[in-house]
Tab-separated table of C-alpha atoms in Angstrom:
chain	number	residue	atom	x	y	z
A	1	MET	CA	-18.573	103.059	65.397
A	2	GLU	CA	-21.207	103.514	67.651
A	3	ILE	CA	-20.362	106.000	70.731
A	4	ARG	CA	-22.493	106.419	73.987
A	5	ARG	CA	-22.930	109.503	76.558
A	6	PHE	CA	-22.720	109.488	80.182
A	7	GLY	CA	-21.562	112.092	82.543
A	8	VAL	CA	-22.948	115.362	83.196
A	9	GLY	CA	-25.673	115.916	81.039
A	10	ASN	CA	-26.918	112.912	80.807
A	11	ARG	CA	-27.837	111.116	83.715
A	12	ARG	CA	-31.394	110.083	84.710
A	13	PRO	CA	-31.593	112.933	88.109
A	14	ASP	CA	-33.784	109.617	90.105
A	15	GLY	CA	-31.436	106.852	89.821
A	16	PRO	CA	-31.722	103.134	90.161
A	17	PRO	CA	-34.718	102.220	92.408
A	18	GLY	CA	-33.442	101.744	96.301
A	19	THR	CA	-31.241	104.561	95.241
A	20	THR	CA	-30.988	108.390	97.170
A	21	GLY	CA	-29.397	110.770	96.206
A	22	VAL	CA	-27.448	109.287	93.514
A	23	ALA	CA	-27.936	109.877	89.501
A	24	GLY	CA	-26.974	107.228	87.178
A	25	GLN	CA	-26.809	106.367	83.021
A	26	VAL	CA	-26.815	103.386	81.911
A	27	ILE	CA	-24.026	102.925	78.533
A	28	HIS	CA	-24.520	99.781	77.466
A	29	ALA	CA	-27.718	97.022	78.646
A	30	ASP	CA	-27.917	93.316	76.860
A	31	ALA	CA	-28.733	89.408	77.412
A	32	ARG	CA	-24.371	89.572	78.112
A	33	GLY	CA	-24.909	92.536	81.149
A	34	ASN	CA	-25.264	96.006	81.841
A	35	VAL	CA	-22.558	98.578	82.474
A	36	ALA	CA	-23.895	102.618	83.901
A	37	GLU	CA	-22.092	105.285	85.462
A	38	LEU	CA	-23.000	106.184	88.233
A	39	ALA	CA	-22.811	109.731	90.738
A	40	PHE	CA	-23.352	110.111	94.353
A	41	ALA	CA	-23.616	113.134	95.705
A	42	ARG	CA	-22.867	113.998	98.715
A	43	ARG	CA	-24.684	111.418	101.690
A	44	ALA	CA	-25.954	109.493	98.881
A	45	SER	CA	-26.655	105.906	99.055
A	46	ILE	CA	-27.343	102.518	97.476
A	47	GLU	CA	-29.587	100.768	99.678
A	48	PRO	CA	-28.165	97.002	101.070
A	49	HIS	CA	-30.039	94.711	98.644
A	50	SER	CA	-28.662	90.950	96.132
A	51	ASN	CA	-29.054	90.497	92.964
A	52	PRO	CA	-28.211	87.573	90.538
A	53	ASN	CA	-25.286	88.315	88.862
A	54	THR	CA	-21.805	89.207	89.889
A	55	THR	CA	-20.926	93.023	89.695
A	56	TRP	CA	-17.939	94.707	89.415
A	57	PHE	CA	-18.367	98.427	91.132
A	58	VAL	CA	-15.248	100.211	89.522
A	59	VAL	CA	-15.020	103.646	91.590
A	60	ILE	CA	-13.750	106.487	88.913
A	61	GLU	CA	-13.714	109.724	90.817
A	62	GLY	CA	-14.062	110.677	94.611
A	63	GLY	CA	-14.898	107.934	96.929
A	64	GLY	CA	-17.162	106.745	99.601
A	65	LEU	CA	-17.782	103.450	101.625
A	66	VAL	CA	-18.655	100.333	100.082
A	67	GLN	CA	-20.315	96.837	102.009
A	68	VAL	CA	-20.356	93.578	100.977
A	69	GLY	CA	-22.150	91.043	103.366
A	70	ASP	CA	-20.752	92.065	106.957
A	71	GLU	CA	-17.252	93.988	105.530
A	72	ARG	CA	-17.760	97.675	104.900
A	73	ALA	CA	-14.264	99.222	103.892
A	74	ARG	CA	-13.191	102.640	102.599
A	75	VAL	CA	-12.883	103.283	98.573
A	76	ALA	CA	-11.375	105.629	96.670
A	77	ALA	CA	-11.141	106.306	93.171
A	78	GLY	CA	-8.560	103.524	91.267
A	79	GLU	CA	-10.137	100.761	93.280
A	80	ALA	CA	-12.649	97.807	92.378
A	81	ILE	CA	-14.929	96.281	94.180
A	82	LEU	CA	-16.256	93.113	93.347
A	83	TRP	CA	-20.244	92.046	94.331
A	84	PRO	CA	-20.508	88.734	94.351
A	85	ALA	CA	-24.149	87.265	93.290
A	86	ASP	CA	-26.752	86.552	95.341
A	87	VAL	CA	-24.794	88.409	98.464
A	88	PRO	CA	-26.176	91.747	99.595
A	89	HIS	CA	-24.079	94.708	99.396
A	90	ALA	CA	-24.507	98.957	99.094
A	91	ALA	CA	-22.861	101.894	98.733
A	92	TRP	CA	-22.574	105.502	100.058
A	93	THR	CA	-21.409	108.232	100.759
A	94	GLU	CA	-20.873	110.867	103.226
A	95	LEU	CA	-19.270	114.040	102.869
A	96	SER	CA	-17.580	113.388	99.573
A	97	GLU	CA	-19.477	112.816	95.840
A	98	MET	CA	-18.423	109.674	94.236
A	99	ARG	CA	-18.584	108.385	90.494
A	100	ALA	CA	-18.573	104.606	89.669
A	101	ILE	CA	-18.682	102.316	86.744
A	102	VAL	CA	-21.248	99.202	87.803
A	103	VAL	CA	-20.254	96.527	84.802
A	104	GLU	CA	-23.145	93.643	85.996
A	105	LEU	CA	-22.440	90.210	84.344
A	106	THR	CA	-24.789	87.991	83.457
A	107	GLY	CA	-25.204	84.198	83.002
A	108	ALA	CA	-22.722	81.654	84.424
A	109	ASP	CA	-20.405	82.367	87.075
A	110	ASP	CA	-16.252	81.479	85.892
A	111	ALA	CA	-15.014	81.737	89.061
A	112	HIS	CA	-13.039	77.902	88.339
A	113	LEU	CA	-11.536	79.817	85.197
A	114	ARG	CA	-9.895	82.846	87.916
A	115	GLY	CA	-7.049	80.575	88.664
A	116	ILE	CA	-5.570	80.859	85.142
A	117	LEU	CA	-6.315	84.394	85.330
A	118	ASP	CA	-4.191	84.411	88.958
A	119	GLY	CA	-1.115	82.335	87.633
A	120	ARG	CA	2.342	84.455	86.946
A	121	PRO	CA	3.020	85.044	83.596
A	122	LEU	CA	5.276	82.564	81.453
A	123	GLU	CA	8.554	83.513	80.154
A	124	ILE	CA	9.153	83.745	76.387
A	125	ALA	CA	12.796	82.254	76.042
A	126	ALA	CA	14.788	82.231	72.558
A	127	GLY	CA	12.159	79.527	70.288
A	128	GLY	CA	9.063	80.587	72.082
A	129	LEU	CA	9.309	78.345	75.076
A	130	GLY	CA	8.908	79.430	78.834
A	131	VAL	CA	12.037	79.342	80.606
A	132	GLY	CA	12.448	76.267	82.819
A	133	ALA	CA	11.135	74.377	79.435
A	134	ALA	CA	12.266	72.172	76.907
A	135	GLY	CA	14.126	74.658	74.695
A	136	ALA	CA	15.586	78.256	76.268
A	137	GLY	CA	19.573	75.542	76.651
A	138	ALA	CA	17.245	73.348	78.575
A	139	PRO	CA	17.412	69.461	77.361
A	140	GLU	CA	15.319	68.116	75.143
A	141	ASP	CA	13.687	65.991	76.703
A	142	ALA	CA	12.840	68.585	79.655
A	143	ALA	CA	8.969	67.837	80.687
A	144	LEU	CA	7.160	70.806	79.012
A	145	PRO	CA	4.082	72.107	81.277
A	146	ALA	CA	0.921	69.961	80.913
A	147	ASP	CA	-1.950	72.042	79.595
A	148	GLY	CA	-3.008	74.968	81.741
A	149	GLU	CA	0.051	74.810	84.016
A	150	LEU	CA	2.658	77.542	83.868
A	151	ALA	CA	6.679	76.847	83.002
A	152	ALA	CA	9.203	77.050	86.030
A	153	THR	CA	10.666	80.492	85.758
A	154	PRO	CA	14.733	81.443	87.153
A	155	ALA	CA	12.691	82.980	90.351
A	156	ASP	CA	11.212	79.361	91.255
A	157	ALA	CA	14.878	77.143	91.061
A	158	ALA	CA	15.813	79.784	93.079
A	159	GLN	CA	12.911	79.612	96.064
A	160	THR	CA	13.473	75.672	95.653
A	161	ALA	CA	17.707	75.888	95.681
A	162	ALA	CA	16.837	78.694	99.203
A	163	GLU	CA	13.893	75.903	100.471
A	164	GLY	CA	15.276	72.338	99.188
A	165	GLU	CA	11.624	71.389	98.411
A	166	PRO	CA	9.856	71.924	94.846
A	167	VAL	CA	7.856	74.785	94.595
């Protein structure tokens, strides 16, 4: 078991390059990516910059502001912000403090796989097949979903009936 310490008493007071009022601690760094904790004092900032890696900025305490490209938003604990590769981004605080975990991913972007992650869950019925697929009382010759497709759900059938067209 390996335990890495971060937080109060473990941060570098000078923070990463391009920051003001930000203390930080690298939790993990290797060829696959970096994970770090950042602690923003009041009126602290990460200056606008970009990098070649997709990064998640996960606010775990307090709140502040972030910028991605030309968009700006207030953020608070419990929110995660995607900083896409090669898009300028920044973060700062005004009158509050903020703590964030930054997860920088290296390697090729897998955006083409996100459709699988954004899909709705497959309902499992008796026999282990999705509702609407063969099994769960359907005729044996009912079509199974193709690889990567999700089986229809009762909600899909209700929507089809209401709208009169397939989903």
